[in-house]
Short mmCIF file of C-alpha atoms in Angstrom, two decimals:
data_model
loop_
_atom_site.label_atom_id
_atom_site.label_comp_id
_atom_site.label_asym_id
_atom_site.label_seq_id
_atom_site.Cartn_x
_atom_site.Cartn_y
_atom_site.Cartn_z
CA MET A 1 -22.55 25.31 -16.91
CA ILE A 2 -18.92 25.76 -18.83
CA LYS A 3 -17.68 29.49 -17.22
CA ASN A 4 -19.41 27.98 -14.86
CA TYR A 5 -16.41 25.64 -14.82
CA GLU A 6 -13.74 27.48 -15.81
CA SER A 7 -14.99 29.53 -12.61
CA LYS A 8 -14.58 26.44 -9.88
CA LEU A 9 -10.66 25.65 -12.39
CA ALA A 10 -9.65 28.71 -11.22
CA ILE A 11 -10.11 29.25 -7.67
CA ILE A 12 -8.55 25.16 -7.18
CA LEU A 13 -5.57 26.33 -9.38
CA LEU A 14 -5.38 30.64 -7.17
CA VAL A 15 -5.56 28.00 -3.57
CA VAL A 16 -3.25 25.88 -4.39
CA LEU A 17 -0.46 28.66 -5.64
CA VAL A 18 -1.52 30.42 -2.53
CA PHE A 19 0.01 27.00 0.11
CA ILE A 20 3.16 26.54 -2.86
CA ASN A 21 3.56 30.67 -1.70
CA ILE A 22 3.52 31.17 1.96
CA GLY A 23 5.30 27.11 2.27
CA TYR A 24 3.17 24.48 2.18
CA ILE A 25 3.96 21.19 0.15
CA VAL A 26 1.44 19.70 -2.59
CA GLU A 27 -0.43 17.44 -0.08
CA THR A 28 -3.62 14.79 -0.98
CA GLN A 29 -5.61 13.46 1.95
CA ASN A 30 -7.72 11.05 1.51
CA PHE A 31 -9.60 8.84 4.22
CA ASN A 32 -11.17 5.03 2.74
CA GLN A 33 -12.37 2.30 4.11
CA GLN A 34 -10.98 -1.64 3.03
CA GLU A 35 -12.86 -4.20 1.26
CA ASN A 36 -13.22 -5.37 5.09
CA GLY A 37 -13.74 -2.24 6.56
CA THR A 38 -11.43 -1.00 8.70
CA GLN A 39 -11.09 2.14 8.42
CA TYR A 40 -7.37 4.00 6.51
CA GLN A 41 -5.57 7.43 6.01
CA GLU A 42 -3.68 8.21 3.80
CA PHE A 43 -1.39 11.65 3.69
CA ILE A 44 0.46 11.72 0.34
CA LEU A 45 2.93 15.33 0.55
CA THR A 46 5.65 15.79 -2.89
CA ASP A 47 9.08 16.80 -3.25
CA PRO A 48 10.46 18.93 -6.15
CA GLU A 49 12.40 17.54 -8.20
CA GLY A 50 15.76 17.47 -9.45
CA ASP A 51 17.31 19.18 -5.93
CA ASP A 52 19.27 16.23 -4.52
CA ASN A 53 21.43 18.44 -4.50
CA GLY A 54 22.11 18.99 -0.20
CA ILE A 55 22.81 23.30 0.28
CA GLY A 56 22.29 24.31 -3.68
CA SER A 57 25.66 23.09 -4.76
CA LEU A 58 26.80 18.98 -3.82
CA ILE A 59 27.90 16.93 -6.99
CA TYR A 60 27.06 13.46 -7.09
CA PRO A 61 30.41 10.85 -6.21
CA THR A 62 32.20 9.78 -10.09
CA ASN A 63 31.64 5.64 -8.99
CA LEU A 64 28.83 4.74 -11.62
CA VAL A 65 26.82 3.61 -8.81
CA PHE A 66 25.59 6.52 -8.12
CA VAL A 67 23.44 7.37 -10.62
CA GLU A 68 21.60 10.72 -11.52
CA GLY A 69 18.53 11.07 -9.38
CA ALA A 70 19.04 7.89 -6.34
CA PHE A 71 18.88 10.27 -3.86
CA ASP A 72 15.95 12.42 -5.02
CA LEU A 73 12.93 12.38 -3.33
CA ILE A 74 10.06 13.35 -5.43
CA ASN A 75 7.24 11.61 -3.23
CA PHE A 76 6.40 10.80 0.57
CA THR A 77 3.17 9.00 1.95
CA ILE A 78 2.04 8.06 5.84
CA ILE A 79 -0.25 5.15 5.00
CA VAL A 80 -2.21 3.68 8.27
CA ASP A 81 -4.27 0.47 8.65
CA GLU A 82 -5.84 -0.60 11.52
CA TYR A 83 -2.09 -2.44 12.25
CA ASN A 84 0.67 -0.47 11.19
CA VAL A 85 1.88 2.58 10.08
CA TYR A 86 3.93 2.47 6.19
CA PHE A 87 6.26 5.58 5.74
CA LYS A 88 7.19 5.57 1.88
CA ALA A 89 9.63 7.21 0.37
CA THR A 90 9.52 7.30 -3.37
CA MET A 91 13.05 8.53 -5.33
CA ARG A 92 13.61 9.57 -8.84
CA ASP A 93 15.52 6.34 -9.34
CA LEU A 94 16.28 4.20 -6.73
CA GLY A 95 19.44 2.31 -8.40
CA GLY A 96 18.63 -1.26 -8.47
CA ASN A 97 21.09 -2.43 -4.85
CA PRO A 98 24.65 -2.97 -6.53
CA TRP A 99 25.48 -4.09 -2.79
CA ASN A 100 23.04 -6.29 -2.19
CA GLY A 101 21.32 -4.79 0.40
CA ARG A 102 18.49 -7.17 2.08
CA ASN A 103 15.68 -4.88 1.84
CA GLY A 104 16.00 -5.03 -2.25
CA PHE A 105 18.27 -1.10 -2.22
CA SER A 106 21.72 -0.07 -0.75
CA LEU A 107 22.50 4.17 -1.51
CA GLN A 108 19.91 5.47 0.02
CA TYR A 109 20.03 6.52 4.00
CA ILE A 110 16.76 7.78 4.75
CA GLN A 111 15.80 8.84 8.21
CA ILE A 112 12.25 10.19 8.80
CA TYR A 113 12.30 12.70 12.52
CA VAL A 114 8.71 12.69 13.86
CA LEU A 115 7.34 14.66 16.84
CA THR A 116 3.61 13.62 17.84
CA THR A 117 1.57 15.62 19.55
CA ASN A 118 2.41 13.60 23.47
CA GLU A 119 4.20 15.85 24.74
CA THR A 120 5.33 13.76 27.78
CA LEU A 121 7.42 11.66 25.90
CA PRO A 122 11.40 11.86 26.14
CA LYS A 123 12.14 14.72 22.64
CA SER A 124 15.55 15.98 20.74
CA ASN A 125 16.80 17.61 18.60
CA THR A 126 20.17 16.04 17.23
CA THR A 127 20.25 13.21 14.00
CA PHE A 128 22.39 10.62 13.63
CA GLY A 129 25.58 11.61 11.45
CA LEU A 130 23.57 14.75 9.85
CA ASN A 131 25.21 16.88 10.87
CA ILE A 132 21.89 19.23 11.24
CA ASN A 133 19.31 19.95 14.90
CA ILE A 134 15.90 19.03 13.82
CA HIS A 135 14.55 23.51 15.71
CA TYR A 136 11.30 20.81 16.64
CA GLY A 137 12.91 18.20 18.08
CA TRP A 138 11.78 14.21 17.95
CA HIS A 139 9.75 11.91 19.55
CA TYR A 140 10.81 8.62 17.51
CA ALA A 141 14.19 8.59 14.73
CA ILE A 142 13.21 5.69 12.27
CA LEU A 143 16.19 4.68 10.72
CA VAL A 144 16.17 3.31 7.19
CA ASN A 145 19.06 1.67 4.67
CA GLY A 146 18.94 -0.93 2.87
CA GLY A 147 20.00 -3.57 5.60
CA TRP A 148 23.21 -5.57 6.56
CA GLY A 149 24.60 -7.92 9.17
CA ASP A 150 22.58 -7.76 12.84
CA THR A 151 23.43 -5.02 14.82
CA PRO A 152 21.01 -1.85 14.32
CA LEU A 153 22.00 1.54 13.06
CA PRO A 154 23.87 3.77 13.85
CA GLU A 155 26.59 0.84 15.00
CA GLY A 156 25.39 -1.06 13.30
CA GLU A 157 23.53 -2.05 9.54
CA LEU A 158 20.03 -2.54 10.42
CA PRO A 159 17.25 -0.59 9.40
CA ALA A 160 16.24 0.57 14.03
CA ILE A 161 14.27 3.15 15.48
CA TYR A 162 15.36 5.53 18.54
CA ASP A 163 12.87 7.45 20.85
CA GLY A 164 13.81 10.90 22.23
CA ASN A 165 16.37 9.55 24.83
CA GLU A 166 18.34 8.19 21.42
CA THR A 167 17.54 4.42 22.96
CA LEU A 168 16.46 1.53 21.11
CA VAL A 169 12.62 1.45 19.85
CA ALA A 170 12.76 -1.22 18.00
CA VAL A 171 15.23 -3.00 14.94
CA GLU A 172 14.45 -4.58 11.58
CA GLY A 173 12.31 -7.77 12.00
CA GLU A 174 8.55 -8.71 12.94
CA LEU A 175 7.27 -5.23 14.10
CA TYR A 176 9.73 -2.77 11.90
CA ASP A 177 9.92 -4.30 8.28
CA VAL A 178 11.84 -2.15 5.19
CA TYR A 179 11.47 -3.33 1.88
CA VAL A 180 10.87 -2.03 -1.86
CA ASP A 181 7.50 -1.84 -2.72
CA GLU A 182 7.02 -4.07 -5.62
CA THR A 183 3.48 -2.26 -7.26
CA GLN A 184 5.19 1.34 -6.78
CA PRO A 185 8.46 1.90 -8.55
CA ASN A 186 11.58 3.33 -6.71
CA THR A 187 10.37 3.44 -4.07
CA ILE A 188 11.23 2.17 0.03
CA VAL A 189 9.05 1.34 2.15
CA ALA A 190 8.91 1.47 6.44
CA ARG A 191 6.01 -0.93 8.19
CA VAL A 192 6.19 -0.19 11.52
CA ASN A 193 3.79 -2.12 13.64
CA LYS A 194 1.23 0.89 15.93
CA THR A 195 2.92 -1.13 19.02
CA LEU A 196 5.34 0.57 18.96
CA LEU A 197 4.04 4.28 18.50
CA LEU A 198 2.63 6.48 20.99
CA ASP A 199 -0.33 9.25 19.50
CA VAL A 200 -0.78 7.33 16.06
CA GLU A 201 -4.20 8.45 16.60
CA ASN A 202 -3.34 12.22 16.18
CA ILE A 203 -0.39 11.64 13.22
CA GLY A 204 -1.99 13.95 11.22
CA ASN A 205 -1.49 16.35 14.02
CA TRP A 206 2.18 15.01 13.71
CA LYS A 207 5.51 17.23 12.45
CA ILE A 208 8.04 15.57 10.72
CA LEU A 209 11.52 15.84 8.86
CA VAL A 210 12.27 13.41 6.40
CA ALA A 211 16.40 13.84 5.09
CA VAL A 212 17.86 11.63 2.16
CA ALA A 213 21.76 10.70 3.46
CA SER A 214 24.09 8.66 1.37
CA TYR A 215 24.59 5.98 2.63
CA ASP A 216 28.50 4.65 3.57
CA GLY A 217 29.05 1.17 5.76
CA PHE A 218 32.34 3.06 6.59
CA GLY A 219 31.61 6.65 6.67
CA TYR A 220 30.88 7.94 11.00
CA MET A 221 27.03 7.16 11.19
CA ARG A 222 27.25 5.04 8.34
CA VAL A 223 26.19 9.17 6.17
CA ARG A 224 28.82 9.47 3.18
CA GLY A 225 30.76 13.50 3.62
CA VAL A 226 31.22 15.84 1.58
CA GLN A 227 34.47 17.94 -0.05
CA SER A 228 34.78 21.42 -1.20
CA GLY A 229 35.66 21.33 -4.90
CA GLU A 230 35.27 18.46 -7.44
CA PRO A 231 33.54 15.43 -6.35
CA GLY A 232 35.73 11.53 -5.63
CA GLU A 233 35.14 8.64 -6.42
CA TRP A 234 33.20 8.03 -2.91
CA VAL A 235 32.54 11.02 -1.64
CA PHE A 236 30.27 14.44 -2.32
CA GLY A 237 32.05 17.50 -4.02
CA GLY A 238 30.35 20.76 -4.35
CA ALA A 239 30.74 21.32 -0.41
CA ASP A 240 31.29 25.28 1.18
CA PRO A 241 34.68 25.35 2.10
CA ASN A 242 34.22 27.45 5.35
CA ALA A 243 31.52 25.30 6.49
CA ILE A 244 33.14 22.07 6.02
CA LEU A 245 36.46 23.57 8.15
CA SER A 246 33.93 24.97 11.21
CA GLY A 247 32.40 21.11 11.08
CA VAL A 248 29.18 22.91 10.00
CA HIS A 249 28.61 20.93 6.98
CA PRO A 250 24.90 19.00 6.26
CA LEU A 251 25.37 15.58 5.45
CA VAL A 252 22.15 15.82 3.19
CA ILE A 253 21.06 15.56 -0.03
CA ASP A 254 17.63 15.81 -0.13
CA LEU A 255 15.51 17.26 2.06
CA LEU A 256 11.25 17.14 2.40
CA ALA A 257 10.75 20.67 1.01
CA PRO A 258 7.73 22.75 -0.52
CA THR A 259 10.38 24.09 -3.02
CA PRO A 260 14.27 23.71 -3.59
CA GLU A 261 14.89 27.12 -1.88
CA ASP A 262 13.77 26.08 1.57
CA GLN A 263 15.93 23.30 1.50
CA TYR A 264 18.85 25.22 0.87
CA LEU A 265 17.37 27.87 2.94
CA MET A 266 17.26 25.04 6.17
CA LEU A 267 20.17 23.22 5.17
CA THR A 268 22.51 27.28 5.31
CA ASN A 269 21.00 27.76 8.39
CA TRP A 270 24.18 28.25 10.02
CA ASN A 271 26.67 30.23 11.85
CA ILE A 272 30.49 29.13 10.35
CA GLU A 273 32.13 31.82 13.32
CA LEU A 274 30.78 30.04 16.34
CA GLY A 275 30.45 26.63 14.72
CA LEU A 276 26.19 26.13 14.79
CA LYS A 277 25.18 23.95 13.13
CA PRO A 278 22.01 24.15 9.79
CA LEU A 279 18.72 24.62 11.93
CA VAL A 280 15.88 23.28 10.12
CA GLY A 281 11.81 23.19 10.65
CA SER A 282 9.16 19.97 9.73
CA ILE A 283 6.94 19.87 8.10
CA VAL A 284 3.15 19.11 9.66
CA VAL A 285 1.39 16.21 8.12
CA SER A 286 -2.49 16.41 6.94
CA THR A 287 -1.55 19.50 5.60
CA GLY A 288 2.24 20.28 4.40
CA GLU A 289 2.56 22.79 5.84
CA LEU A 290 6.97 23.46 6.67
CA LEU A 291 7.09 25.18 9.65
CA LEU A 292 11.12 27.00 9.07
CA PRO A 293 13.04 26.99 12.45
CA PRO A 294 14.10 30.47 13.73
CA ILE A 295 16.87 32.05 10.69
CA ILE A 296 20.26 32.28 12.73
CA THR A 297 22.47 35.34 12.14
CA PRO A 298 25.50 35.16 10.93
CA THR A 299 27.95 36.94 13.43
CA PRO A 300 28.59 40.27 12.45
CA THR A 301 31.80 41.72 11.36
CA PRO A 302 33.04 44.56 14.00
CA THR A 303 33.02 47.82 12.61
CA PRO A 304 36.85 49.98 13.95
CA THR A 305 36.38 52.65 16.09
CA PRO A 306 38.42 55.75 14.87
CA THR A 307 40.87 56.59 18.03
CA GLU A 308 41.41 60.55 17.99
CA THR A 309 44.85 61.51 17.88
CA THR A 310 45.47 64.45 19.32
CA PRO A 311 48.30 65.82 17.26
CA THR A 312 52.09 66.69 18.23
CA PRO A 313 52.79 69.89 18.07
CA SER A 314 56.50 69.90 16.17
CA PRO A 315 58.80 71.23 18.24
CA THR A 316 59.62 75.56 17.36
CA PRO A 317 63.64 75.34 16.48
CA SER A 318 65.92 77.76 18.03
CA PRO A 319 67.64 80.76 16.56
CA THR A 320 70.98 80.45 15.93
CA PRO A 321 72.96 82.56 18.26
CA ILE A 322 75.73 85.02 15.65
CA PRO A 323 79.04 85.59 16.57
CA THR A 324 80.58 88.07 18.24
CA GLU A 325 83.62 89.47 16.61
CA THR A 326 86.25 91.22 18.96
CA THR A 327 88.71 93.74 18.41
CA PRO A 328 92.48 92.69 19.92
#
């Protein structure tokens, strides 16, 4: 009996290791029954701890509000019930609510990009201020922040949902709500009514990209910037100086991915010489599989072609005539 148990355990561990090595997030999928008999779905995706450094080298700003782990995504869960879809992002440390966001948090700016299986929907590949492009594209962009004012992101400071034409679908209110989960520490919830989204019945086949940025009410599109060298009080340090000069540096601090190396690979999948922004992949909801983008090849440095030269012949010196002496 013990040997059989050990054999089964070894097989399970082997399967998990294989999933990790070929680009899958360690993931759990549950189908349960609520008390009222309504079936709901739950998809749990995990992200490595300690990879909240963007391209692999970013350093938090120096102001004390930026606590360690505030931008470190460690878990992302999708729950579907009879009326809503819940997108839940768990951070290593939410960092409190230093700027009094109405939704119970301040520091994070989470952007969720959803590609459904409905190919008739408008699709985009760009993002809202993250300075990356999504290879597989998206039909819905769900923008999540602490919530201030009365105008939707990115022009204003309220959570919002956009379609692939970048047309506003919803602003935070009755059908779309953002809040901190009181039952789960450090977890931000975006509740989206099913009437706002098409193709929810196929949610397991959706492809998603989840990016964590730092919210900046004064920044371009409300995203905090980066700089090379040491960090400033309100800006991240450690960025690639050449990527900044070329305008291709991503402003993502953490990206949902199986390994830190996957994150770093995608966020530096740029072409600095041509000014091409990083091209990133997506995650399959039901399996946690990472679909990597094509790798952008750097512009090769041209090798100079050697020039064949014909040697110029040296001139042959003419002999100097010897003067002839004459006798008078």
